[in-house]
Short mmCIF file of C-alpha atoms (C1' of nucleotides) in Angstrom, two decimals:
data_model
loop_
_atom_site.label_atom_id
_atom_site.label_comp_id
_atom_site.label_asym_id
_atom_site.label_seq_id
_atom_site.Cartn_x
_atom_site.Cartn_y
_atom_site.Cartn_z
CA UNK A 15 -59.62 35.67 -9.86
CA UNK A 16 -59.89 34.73 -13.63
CA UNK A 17 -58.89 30.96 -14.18
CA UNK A 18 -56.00 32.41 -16.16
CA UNK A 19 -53.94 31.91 -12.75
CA UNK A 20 -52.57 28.98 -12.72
CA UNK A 21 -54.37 26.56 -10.49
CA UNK A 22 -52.78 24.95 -7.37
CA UNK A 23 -52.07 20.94 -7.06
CA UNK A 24 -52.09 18.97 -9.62
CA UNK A 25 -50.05 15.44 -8.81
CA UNK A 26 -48.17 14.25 -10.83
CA UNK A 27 -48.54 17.16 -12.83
CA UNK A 28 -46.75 19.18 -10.79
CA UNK A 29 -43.88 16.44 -10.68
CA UNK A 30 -43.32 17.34 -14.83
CA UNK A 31 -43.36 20.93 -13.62
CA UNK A 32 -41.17 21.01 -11.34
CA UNK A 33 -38.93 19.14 -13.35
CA UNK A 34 -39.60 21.64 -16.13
CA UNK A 35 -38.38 24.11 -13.53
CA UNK A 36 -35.19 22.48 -12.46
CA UNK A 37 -34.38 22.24 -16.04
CA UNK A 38 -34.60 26.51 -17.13
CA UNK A 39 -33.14 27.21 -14.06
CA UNK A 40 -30.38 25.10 -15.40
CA UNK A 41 -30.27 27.14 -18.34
CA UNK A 42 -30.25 30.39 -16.68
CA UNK A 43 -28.15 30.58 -14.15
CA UNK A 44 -26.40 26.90 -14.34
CA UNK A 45 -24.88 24.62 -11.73
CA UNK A 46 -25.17 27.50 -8.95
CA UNK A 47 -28.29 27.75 -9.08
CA UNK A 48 -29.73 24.64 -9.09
CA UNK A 49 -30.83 24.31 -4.82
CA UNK A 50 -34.40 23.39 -3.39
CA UNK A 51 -34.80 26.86 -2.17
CA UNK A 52 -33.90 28.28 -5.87
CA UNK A 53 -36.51 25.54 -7.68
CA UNK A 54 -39.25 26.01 -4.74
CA UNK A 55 -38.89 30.00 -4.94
CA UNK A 56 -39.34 29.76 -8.97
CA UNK A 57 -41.84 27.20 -9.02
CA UNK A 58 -43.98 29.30 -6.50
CA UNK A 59 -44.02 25.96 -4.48
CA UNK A 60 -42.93 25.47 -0.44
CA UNK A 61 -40.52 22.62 -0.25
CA UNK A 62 -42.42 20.19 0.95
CA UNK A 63 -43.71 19.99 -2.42
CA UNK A 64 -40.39 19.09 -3.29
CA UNK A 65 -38.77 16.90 -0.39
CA UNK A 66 -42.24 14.97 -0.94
CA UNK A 67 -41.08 13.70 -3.92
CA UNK A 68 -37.51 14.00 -4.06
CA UNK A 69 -35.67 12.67 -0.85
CA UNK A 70 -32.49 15.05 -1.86
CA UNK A 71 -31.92 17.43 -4.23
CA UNK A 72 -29.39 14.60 -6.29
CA UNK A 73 -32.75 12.43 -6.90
CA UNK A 74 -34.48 15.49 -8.44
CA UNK A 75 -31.53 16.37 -10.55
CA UNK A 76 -31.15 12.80 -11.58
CA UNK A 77 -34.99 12.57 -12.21
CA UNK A 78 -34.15 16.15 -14.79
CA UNK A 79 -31.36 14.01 -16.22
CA UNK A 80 -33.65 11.11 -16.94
CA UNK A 81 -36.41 13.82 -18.87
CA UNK A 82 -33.80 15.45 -20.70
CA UNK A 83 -31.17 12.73 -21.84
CA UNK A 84 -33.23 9.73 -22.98
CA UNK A 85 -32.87 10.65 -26.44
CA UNK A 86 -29.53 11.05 -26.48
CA UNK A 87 -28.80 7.40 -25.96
CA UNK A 88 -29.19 5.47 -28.84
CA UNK A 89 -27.04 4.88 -31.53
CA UNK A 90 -28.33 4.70 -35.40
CA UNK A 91 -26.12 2.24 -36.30
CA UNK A 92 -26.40 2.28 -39.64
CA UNK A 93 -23.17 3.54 -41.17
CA UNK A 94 -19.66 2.39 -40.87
CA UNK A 95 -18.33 1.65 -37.08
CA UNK A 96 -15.85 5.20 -37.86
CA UNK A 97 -18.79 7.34 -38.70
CA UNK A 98 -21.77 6.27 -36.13
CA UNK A 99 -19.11 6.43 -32.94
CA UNK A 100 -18.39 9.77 -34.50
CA UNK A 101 -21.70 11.07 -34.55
CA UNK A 102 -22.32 9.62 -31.01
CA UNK A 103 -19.34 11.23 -29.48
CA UNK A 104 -20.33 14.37 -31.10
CA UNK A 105 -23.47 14.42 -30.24
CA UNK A 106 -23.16 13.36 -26.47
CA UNK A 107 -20.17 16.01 -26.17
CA UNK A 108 -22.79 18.74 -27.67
CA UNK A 109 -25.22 17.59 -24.86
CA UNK A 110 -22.90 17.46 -22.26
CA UNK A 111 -21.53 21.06 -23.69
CA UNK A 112 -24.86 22.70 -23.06
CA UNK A 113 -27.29 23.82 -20.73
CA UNK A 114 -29.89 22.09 -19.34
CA UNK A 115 -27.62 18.88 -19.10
CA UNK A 116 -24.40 19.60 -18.63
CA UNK A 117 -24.94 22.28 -15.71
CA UNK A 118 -27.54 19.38 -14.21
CA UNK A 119 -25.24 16.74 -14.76
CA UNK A 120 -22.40 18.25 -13.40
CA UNK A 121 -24.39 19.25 -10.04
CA UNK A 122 -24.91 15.52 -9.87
CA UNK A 123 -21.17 14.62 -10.50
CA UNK A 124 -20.12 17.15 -7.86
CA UNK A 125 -22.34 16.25 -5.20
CA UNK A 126 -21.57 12.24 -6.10
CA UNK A 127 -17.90 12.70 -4.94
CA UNK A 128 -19.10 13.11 -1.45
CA UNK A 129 -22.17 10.20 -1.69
CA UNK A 130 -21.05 6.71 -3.00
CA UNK A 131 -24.04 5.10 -3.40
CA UNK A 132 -24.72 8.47 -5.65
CA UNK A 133 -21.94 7.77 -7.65
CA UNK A 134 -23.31 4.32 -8.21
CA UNK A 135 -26.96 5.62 -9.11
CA UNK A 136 -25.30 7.96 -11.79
CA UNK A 137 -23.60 4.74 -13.20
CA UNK A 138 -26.24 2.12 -12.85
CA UNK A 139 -28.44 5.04 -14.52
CA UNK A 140 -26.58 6.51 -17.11
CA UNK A 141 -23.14 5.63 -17.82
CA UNK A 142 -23.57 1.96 -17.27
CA UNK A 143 -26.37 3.10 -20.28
CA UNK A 144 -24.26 4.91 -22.19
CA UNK A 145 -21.38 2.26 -22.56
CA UNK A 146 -23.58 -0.45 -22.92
CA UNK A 147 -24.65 0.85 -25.71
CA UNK A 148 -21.61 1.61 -27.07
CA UNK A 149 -20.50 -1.86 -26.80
CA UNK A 150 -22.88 -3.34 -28.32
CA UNK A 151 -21.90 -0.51 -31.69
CA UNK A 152 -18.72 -2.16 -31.51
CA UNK A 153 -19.73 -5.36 -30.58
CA UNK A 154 -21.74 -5.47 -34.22
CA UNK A 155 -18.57 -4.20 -36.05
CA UNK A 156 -16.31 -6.69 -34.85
CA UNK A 157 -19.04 -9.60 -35.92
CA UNK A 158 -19.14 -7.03 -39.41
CA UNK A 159 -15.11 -7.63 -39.45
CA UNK A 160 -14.75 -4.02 -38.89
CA UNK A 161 -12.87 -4.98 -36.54
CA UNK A 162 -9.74 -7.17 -34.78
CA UNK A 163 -11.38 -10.21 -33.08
CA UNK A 164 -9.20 -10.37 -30.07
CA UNK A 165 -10.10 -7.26 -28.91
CA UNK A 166 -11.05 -6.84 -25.33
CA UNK A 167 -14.00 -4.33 -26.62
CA UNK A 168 -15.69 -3.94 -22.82
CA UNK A 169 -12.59 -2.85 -21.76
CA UNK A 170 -11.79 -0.02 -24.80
CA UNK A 171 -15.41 1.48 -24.18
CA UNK A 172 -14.33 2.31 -20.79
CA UNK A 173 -11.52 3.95 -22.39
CA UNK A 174 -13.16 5.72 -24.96
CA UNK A 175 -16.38 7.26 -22.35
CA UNK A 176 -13.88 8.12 -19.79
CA UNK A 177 -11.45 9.97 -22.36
CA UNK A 178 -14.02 11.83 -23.36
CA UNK A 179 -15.94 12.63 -19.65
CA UNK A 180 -11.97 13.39 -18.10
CA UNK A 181 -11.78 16.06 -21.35
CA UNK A 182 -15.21 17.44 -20.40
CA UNK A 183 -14.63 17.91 -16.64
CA UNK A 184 -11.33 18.64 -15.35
CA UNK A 185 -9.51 20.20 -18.51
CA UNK A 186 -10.52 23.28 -20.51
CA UNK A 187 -10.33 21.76 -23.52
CA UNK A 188 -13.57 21.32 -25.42
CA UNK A 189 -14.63 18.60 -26.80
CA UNK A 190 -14.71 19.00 -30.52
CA UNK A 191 -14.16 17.36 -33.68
CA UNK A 192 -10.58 17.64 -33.13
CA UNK A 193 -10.86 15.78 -30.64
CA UNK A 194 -13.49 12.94 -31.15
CA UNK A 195 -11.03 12.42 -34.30
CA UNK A 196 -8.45 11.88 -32.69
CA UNK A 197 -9.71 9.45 -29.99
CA UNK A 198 -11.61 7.36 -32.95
CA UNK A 199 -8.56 7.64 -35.08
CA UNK A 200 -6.72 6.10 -31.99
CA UNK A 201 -9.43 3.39 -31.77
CA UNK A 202 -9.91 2.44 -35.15
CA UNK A 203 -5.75 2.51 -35.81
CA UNK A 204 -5.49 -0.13 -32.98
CA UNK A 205 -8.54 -2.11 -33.36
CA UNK A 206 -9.60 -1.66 -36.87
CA UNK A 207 -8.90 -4.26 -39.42
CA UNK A 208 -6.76 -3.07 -41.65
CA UNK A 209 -7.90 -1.21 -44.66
CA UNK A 210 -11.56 -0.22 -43.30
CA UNK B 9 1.91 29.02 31.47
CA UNK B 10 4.82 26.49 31.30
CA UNK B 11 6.16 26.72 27.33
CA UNK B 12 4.59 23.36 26.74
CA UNK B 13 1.21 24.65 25.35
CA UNK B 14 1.69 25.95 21.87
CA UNK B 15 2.72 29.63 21.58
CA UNK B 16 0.62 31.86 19.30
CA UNK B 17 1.14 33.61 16.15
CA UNK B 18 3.78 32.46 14.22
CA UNK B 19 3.66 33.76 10.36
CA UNK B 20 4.54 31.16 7.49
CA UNK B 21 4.65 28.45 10.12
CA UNK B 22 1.05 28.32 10.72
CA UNK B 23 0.78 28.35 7.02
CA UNK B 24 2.65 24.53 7.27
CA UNK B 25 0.44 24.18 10.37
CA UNK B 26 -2.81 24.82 8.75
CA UNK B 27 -2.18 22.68 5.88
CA UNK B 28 -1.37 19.50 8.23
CA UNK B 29 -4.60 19.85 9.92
CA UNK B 30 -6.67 20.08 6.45
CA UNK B 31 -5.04 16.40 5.95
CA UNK B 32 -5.64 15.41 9.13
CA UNK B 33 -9.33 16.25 9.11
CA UNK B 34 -8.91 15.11 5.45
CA UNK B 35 -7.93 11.58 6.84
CA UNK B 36 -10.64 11.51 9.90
CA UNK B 37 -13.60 12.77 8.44
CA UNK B 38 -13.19 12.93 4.68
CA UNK B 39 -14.38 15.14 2.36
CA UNK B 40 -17.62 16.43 4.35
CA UNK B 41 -15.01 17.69 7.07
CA UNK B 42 -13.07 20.31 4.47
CA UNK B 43 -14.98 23.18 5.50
CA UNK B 44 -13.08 26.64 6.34
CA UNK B 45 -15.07 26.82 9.77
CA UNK B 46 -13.67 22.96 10.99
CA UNK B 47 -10.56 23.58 9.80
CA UNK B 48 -10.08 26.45 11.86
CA UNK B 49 -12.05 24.91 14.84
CA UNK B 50 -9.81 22.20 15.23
CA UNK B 51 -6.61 24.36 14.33
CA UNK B 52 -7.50 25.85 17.30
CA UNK B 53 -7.45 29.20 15.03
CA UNK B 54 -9.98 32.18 13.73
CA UNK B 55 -11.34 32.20 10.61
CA UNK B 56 -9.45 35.09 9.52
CA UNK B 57 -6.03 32.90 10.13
CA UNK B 58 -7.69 31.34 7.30
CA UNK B 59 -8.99 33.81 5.23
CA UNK B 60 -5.50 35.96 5.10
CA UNK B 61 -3.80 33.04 3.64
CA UNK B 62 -6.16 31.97 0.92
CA UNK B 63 -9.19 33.37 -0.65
CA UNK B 64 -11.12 30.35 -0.98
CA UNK B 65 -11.18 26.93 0.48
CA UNK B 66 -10.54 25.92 -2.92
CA UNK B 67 -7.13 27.60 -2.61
CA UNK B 68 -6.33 25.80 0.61
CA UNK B 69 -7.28 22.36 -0.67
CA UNK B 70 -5.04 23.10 -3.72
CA UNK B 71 -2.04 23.94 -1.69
CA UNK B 72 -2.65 21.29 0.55
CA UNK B 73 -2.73 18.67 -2.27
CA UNK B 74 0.36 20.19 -3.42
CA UNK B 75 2.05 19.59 -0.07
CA UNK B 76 1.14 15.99 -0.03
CA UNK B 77 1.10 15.17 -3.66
CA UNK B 78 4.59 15.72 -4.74
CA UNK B 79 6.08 12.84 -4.26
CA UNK B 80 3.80 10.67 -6.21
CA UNK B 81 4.67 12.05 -9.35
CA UNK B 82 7.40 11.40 -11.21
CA UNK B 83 8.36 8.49 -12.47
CA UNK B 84 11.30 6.41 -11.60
CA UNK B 85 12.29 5.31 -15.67
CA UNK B 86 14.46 2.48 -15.28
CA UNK B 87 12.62 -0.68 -16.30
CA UNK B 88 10.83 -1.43 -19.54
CA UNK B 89 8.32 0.73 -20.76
CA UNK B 90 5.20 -1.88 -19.35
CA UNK B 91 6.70 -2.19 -16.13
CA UNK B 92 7.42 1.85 -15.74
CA UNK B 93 3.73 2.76 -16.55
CA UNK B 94 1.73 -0.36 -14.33
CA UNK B 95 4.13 1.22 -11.42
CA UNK B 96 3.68 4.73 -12.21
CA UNK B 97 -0.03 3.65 -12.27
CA UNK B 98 -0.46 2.15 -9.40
CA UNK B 99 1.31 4.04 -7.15
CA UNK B 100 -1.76 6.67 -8.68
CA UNK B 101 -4.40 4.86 -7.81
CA UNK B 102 -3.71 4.12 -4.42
CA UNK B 103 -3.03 7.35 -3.77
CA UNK B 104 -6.04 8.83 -5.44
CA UNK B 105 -7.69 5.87 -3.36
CA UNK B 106 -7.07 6.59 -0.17
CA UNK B 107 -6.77 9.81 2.74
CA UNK B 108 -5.28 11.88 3.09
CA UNK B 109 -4.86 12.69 -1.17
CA UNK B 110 -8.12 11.01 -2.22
CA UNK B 111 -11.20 12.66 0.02
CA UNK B 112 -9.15 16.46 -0.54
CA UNK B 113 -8.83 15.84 -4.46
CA UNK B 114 -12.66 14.60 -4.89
CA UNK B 115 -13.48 17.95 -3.07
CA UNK B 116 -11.43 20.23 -5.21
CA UNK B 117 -12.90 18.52 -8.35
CA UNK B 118 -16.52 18.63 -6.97
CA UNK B 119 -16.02 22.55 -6.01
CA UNK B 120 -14.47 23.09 -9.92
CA UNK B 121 -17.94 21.90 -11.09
CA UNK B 122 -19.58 25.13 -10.45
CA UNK B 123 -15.82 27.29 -11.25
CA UNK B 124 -14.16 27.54 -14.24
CA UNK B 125 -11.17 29.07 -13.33
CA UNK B 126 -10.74 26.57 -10.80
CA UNK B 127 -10.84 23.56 -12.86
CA UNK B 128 -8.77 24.69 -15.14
CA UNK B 129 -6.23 25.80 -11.69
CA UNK B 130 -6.73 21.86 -11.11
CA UNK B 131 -5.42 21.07 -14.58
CA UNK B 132 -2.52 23.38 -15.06
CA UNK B 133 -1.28 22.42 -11.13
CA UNK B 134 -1.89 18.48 -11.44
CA UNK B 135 -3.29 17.29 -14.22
CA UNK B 136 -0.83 19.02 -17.01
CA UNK B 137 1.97 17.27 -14.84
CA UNK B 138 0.67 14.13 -14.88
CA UNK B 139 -0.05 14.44 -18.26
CA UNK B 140 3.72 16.11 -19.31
CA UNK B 141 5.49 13.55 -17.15
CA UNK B 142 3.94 10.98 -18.50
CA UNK B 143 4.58 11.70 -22.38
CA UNK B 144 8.27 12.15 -21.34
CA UNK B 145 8.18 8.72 -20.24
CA UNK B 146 6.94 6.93 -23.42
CA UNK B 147 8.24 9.58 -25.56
CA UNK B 148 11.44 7.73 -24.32
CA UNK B 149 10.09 4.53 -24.99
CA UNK B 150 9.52 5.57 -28.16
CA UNK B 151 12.58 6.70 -28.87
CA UNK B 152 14.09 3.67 -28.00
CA UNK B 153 12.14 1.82 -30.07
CA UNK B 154 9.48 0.06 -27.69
CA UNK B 155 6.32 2.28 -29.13
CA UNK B 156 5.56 2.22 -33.21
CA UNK B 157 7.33 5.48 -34.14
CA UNK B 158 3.89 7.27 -35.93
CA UNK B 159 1.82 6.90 -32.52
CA UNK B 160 0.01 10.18 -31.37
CA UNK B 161 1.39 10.18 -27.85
CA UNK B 162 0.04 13.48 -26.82
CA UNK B 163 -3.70 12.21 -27.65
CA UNK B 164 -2.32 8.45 -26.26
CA UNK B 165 -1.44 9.95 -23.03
CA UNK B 166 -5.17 12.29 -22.77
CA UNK B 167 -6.59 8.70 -23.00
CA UNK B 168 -4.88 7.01 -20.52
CA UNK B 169 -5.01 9.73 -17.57
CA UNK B 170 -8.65 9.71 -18.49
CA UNK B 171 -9.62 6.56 -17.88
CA UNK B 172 -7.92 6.13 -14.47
CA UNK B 173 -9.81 9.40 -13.46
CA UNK B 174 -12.96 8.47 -14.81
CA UNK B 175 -13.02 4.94 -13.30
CA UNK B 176 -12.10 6.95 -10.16
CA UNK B 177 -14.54 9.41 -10.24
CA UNK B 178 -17.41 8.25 -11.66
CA UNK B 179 -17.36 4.01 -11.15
CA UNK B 180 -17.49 2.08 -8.13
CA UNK B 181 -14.84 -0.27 -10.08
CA UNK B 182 -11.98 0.01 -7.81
CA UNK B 183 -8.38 1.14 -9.69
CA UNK B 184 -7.08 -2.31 -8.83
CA UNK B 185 -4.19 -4.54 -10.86
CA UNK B 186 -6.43 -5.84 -13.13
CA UNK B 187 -7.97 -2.64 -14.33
CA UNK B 188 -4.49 -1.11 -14.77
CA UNK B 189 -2.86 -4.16 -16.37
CA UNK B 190 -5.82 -4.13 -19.05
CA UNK B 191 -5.32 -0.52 -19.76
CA UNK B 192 -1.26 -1.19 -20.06
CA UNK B 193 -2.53 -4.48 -22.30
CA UNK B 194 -4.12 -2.23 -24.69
CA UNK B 195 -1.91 0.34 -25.09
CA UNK B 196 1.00 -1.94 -25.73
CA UNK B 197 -1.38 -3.81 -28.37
CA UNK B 198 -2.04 -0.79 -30.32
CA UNK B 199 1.33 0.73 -29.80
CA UNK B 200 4.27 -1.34 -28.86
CA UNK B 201 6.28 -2.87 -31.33
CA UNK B 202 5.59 -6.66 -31.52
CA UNK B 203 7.80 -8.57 -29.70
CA UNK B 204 8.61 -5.42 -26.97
"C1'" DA C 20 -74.45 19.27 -4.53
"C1'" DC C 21 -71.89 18.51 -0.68
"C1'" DG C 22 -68.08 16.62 2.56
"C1'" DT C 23 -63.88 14.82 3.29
"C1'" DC C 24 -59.07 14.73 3.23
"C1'" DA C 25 -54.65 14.69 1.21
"C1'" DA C 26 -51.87 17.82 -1.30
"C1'" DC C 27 -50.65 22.17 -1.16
"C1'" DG C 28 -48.42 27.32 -0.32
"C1'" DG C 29 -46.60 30.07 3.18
"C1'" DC C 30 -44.23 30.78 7.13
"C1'" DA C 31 -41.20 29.77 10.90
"C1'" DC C 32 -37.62 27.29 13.02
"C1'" DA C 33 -33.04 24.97 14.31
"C1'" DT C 34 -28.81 24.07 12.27
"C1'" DA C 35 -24.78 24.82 9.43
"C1'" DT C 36 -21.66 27.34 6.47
"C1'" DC C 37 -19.72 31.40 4.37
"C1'" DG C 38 -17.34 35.71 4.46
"C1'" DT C 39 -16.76 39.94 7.11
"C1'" DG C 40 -16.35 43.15 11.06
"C1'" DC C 41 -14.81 44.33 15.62
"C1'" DC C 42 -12.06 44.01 19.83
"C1'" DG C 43 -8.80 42.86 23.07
"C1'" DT C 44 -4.42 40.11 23.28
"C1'" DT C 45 0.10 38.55 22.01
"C1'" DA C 46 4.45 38.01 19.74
"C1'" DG C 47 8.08 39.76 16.92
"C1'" DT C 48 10.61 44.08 15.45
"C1'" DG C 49 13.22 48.08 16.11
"C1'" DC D 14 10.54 48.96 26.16
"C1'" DA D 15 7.18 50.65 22.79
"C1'" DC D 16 5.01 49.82 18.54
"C1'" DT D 17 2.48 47.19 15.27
"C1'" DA D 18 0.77 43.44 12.71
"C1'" DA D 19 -0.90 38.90 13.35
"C1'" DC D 20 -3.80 36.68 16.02
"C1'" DG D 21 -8.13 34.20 18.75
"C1'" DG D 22 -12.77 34.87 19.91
"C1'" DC D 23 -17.08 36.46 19.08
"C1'" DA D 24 -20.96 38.21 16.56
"C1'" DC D 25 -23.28 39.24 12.45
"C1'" DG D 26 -26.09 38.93 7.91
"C1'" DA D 27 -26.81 36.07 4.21
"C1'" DT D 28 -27.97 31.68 2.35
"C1'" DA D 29 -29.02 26.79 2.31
"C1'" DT D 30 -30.86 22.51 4.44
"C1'" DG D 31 -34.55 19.71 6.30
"C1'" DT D 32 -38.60 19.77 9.36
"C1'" DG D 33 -42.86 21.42 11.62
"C1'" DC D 34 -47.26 23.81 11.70
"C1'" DC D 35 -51.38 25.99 9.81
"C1'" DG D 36 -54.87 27.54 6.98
"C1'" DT D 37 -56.38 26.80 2.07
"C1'" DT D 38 -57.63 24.36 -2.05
"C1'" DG D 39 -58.94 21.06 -5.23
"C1'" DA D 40 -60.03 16.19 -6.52
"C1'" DC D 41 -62.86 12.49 -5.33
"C1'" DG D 42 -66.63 9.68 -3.40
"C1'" DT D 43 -71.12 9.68 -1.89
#
DNA sequence: ACGTCAACGGCACATATCGTGCCGTTAGTG
DNA sequence: CACTAACGGCACGATATGTGCCGTTGACGT
């Protein structure tokens, strides 16, 4: 055969692949279709390929996560506290909107409600992120008198992620500007310093 | 036979019958028990039984949280506004924290990951409820003049249903007094009149 | 250039679940 | 007492999981 075929075994190459693989079948046919068989058939790989680097399906999907999301992460934090958690939510809410993460993420989310220590890897590796790094947005604007200084900030991030993440999976509501208004309008009315 | 062993076939009463045993295996074995197959194995019962009644297991689970979820919410609105919503709350959590409501809800929400139609079945059954029952209550409070009168309840009340489930469902924080009291805290800081 | 060996693809297997089909039995109705 | 629908039990095909085996391939050291 012509070396156009693609060759067999190539490490850790093959790991990007196959995550590369878990990721368009995300796109194209979403949560349902995201199983070992499904990536092992597409991949033109036998499983073992698979269970040798992934114990369970939720550590390859998590692995996906990890490729696809790390951008997504970080605020600019350069504008006013309003604006930059505006852009944040928006953008995370487009993410989480959209194949390949959303269908990914939410096979994670699903199969975490019957694994606990699952539900504690998606925390300790992305939502423990995620509001961390919202706090410490806030954190600045409070020190920038942006905002009240009694406020109990690592306690209103929790409430601000898990508006948005109860919006995005158990109501049909989408998450739009209406919406990330709203919550930040409801955040910045009762911890915003008045006139900013 | 004597008439002691169980007689067979018995229309809308093995409906009731079916139900108890999906809490009952709800309660033993959790959520990795709510299968159609163990169900009907330890009702003693084909898989048609079953099938006749509801089209999906999804259906099941969502009558069966009805029949055990009833009681839990509606709110008793006596007491002061604080004191209404940290009970309310609380009475939640525990029951979102523990058999026979908490291992059949997680499985319903994990199956709605990969159906539309079913999460937003989830939302119009449970969540809108919540949701409606809980405006009523501190649309009262407003009205009697414990909440600033120009507060967005509707969003308010999004907000705080959404951070009880997402600490639930995606945190290995448990729903305890604390967590509820700060979430009360806050909304009485950015809401309540001074003084209430 | 050649050997070695782990990684690999392909296949098969045991197990479990889903949803459906069939059949003989039983309970409620007229 | 006969009729009929609901029923329990069983089997099936399809699909997924996780593991085992086998022959092949490619990277690496010598």
């Amino acid at each position: 055969m012509s070396p156009s075929s693609t060759p067999r075994r190539r490490g850790s190459e093959r790991t990007l692949e196959l995550l590369d693989v878990t990721l368009s079948l995300a796109e194209e046919v979403g949560y349902r279709g995201l199983t070992v068989e499904a990536i092992a058939r597409r991949a033109g790989v036998g499983k073992h390929t698979i269970y040798r680097r992934w114990p369970t399906i939720a550590d390859l999907l998590l692995d996906a996560l990890s490729h696809v999301w790390s951008s997504e992460l970080d605020y600019r934090s350069q504008g006013a506290i309003r604006a930059d958690l505006r852009e944040q939510f928006l953008r995370s809410s487009y993410a989480l909107s959209h194949a390949p993460l959303g269908p990914i993420y939410r096979a994670v989310i699903a199969a975490a409600q019957s694994d606990e220590s699952l539900r504690a890897a998606i925390h300790s590796r992305f939502l423990k992120t995620v509001e961390e790094s919202t706090l410490e947005r806030i954190n600045l604007a409070q020190q920038q008198g942006q905002l009240k200084s009694d406020a109990d900030l690592a306690a209103v991030v929790e409430v601000l992620v898990g508006s948005l993440y109860y919006r995005w999976l158990l109501t049909d509501r989408a998450i739009d500007e209406g919406a990330v208004d709203g919550l930040i309008g409801m955040f910045m009315d009762a911890y915003g310093e008045s006139g900013v």
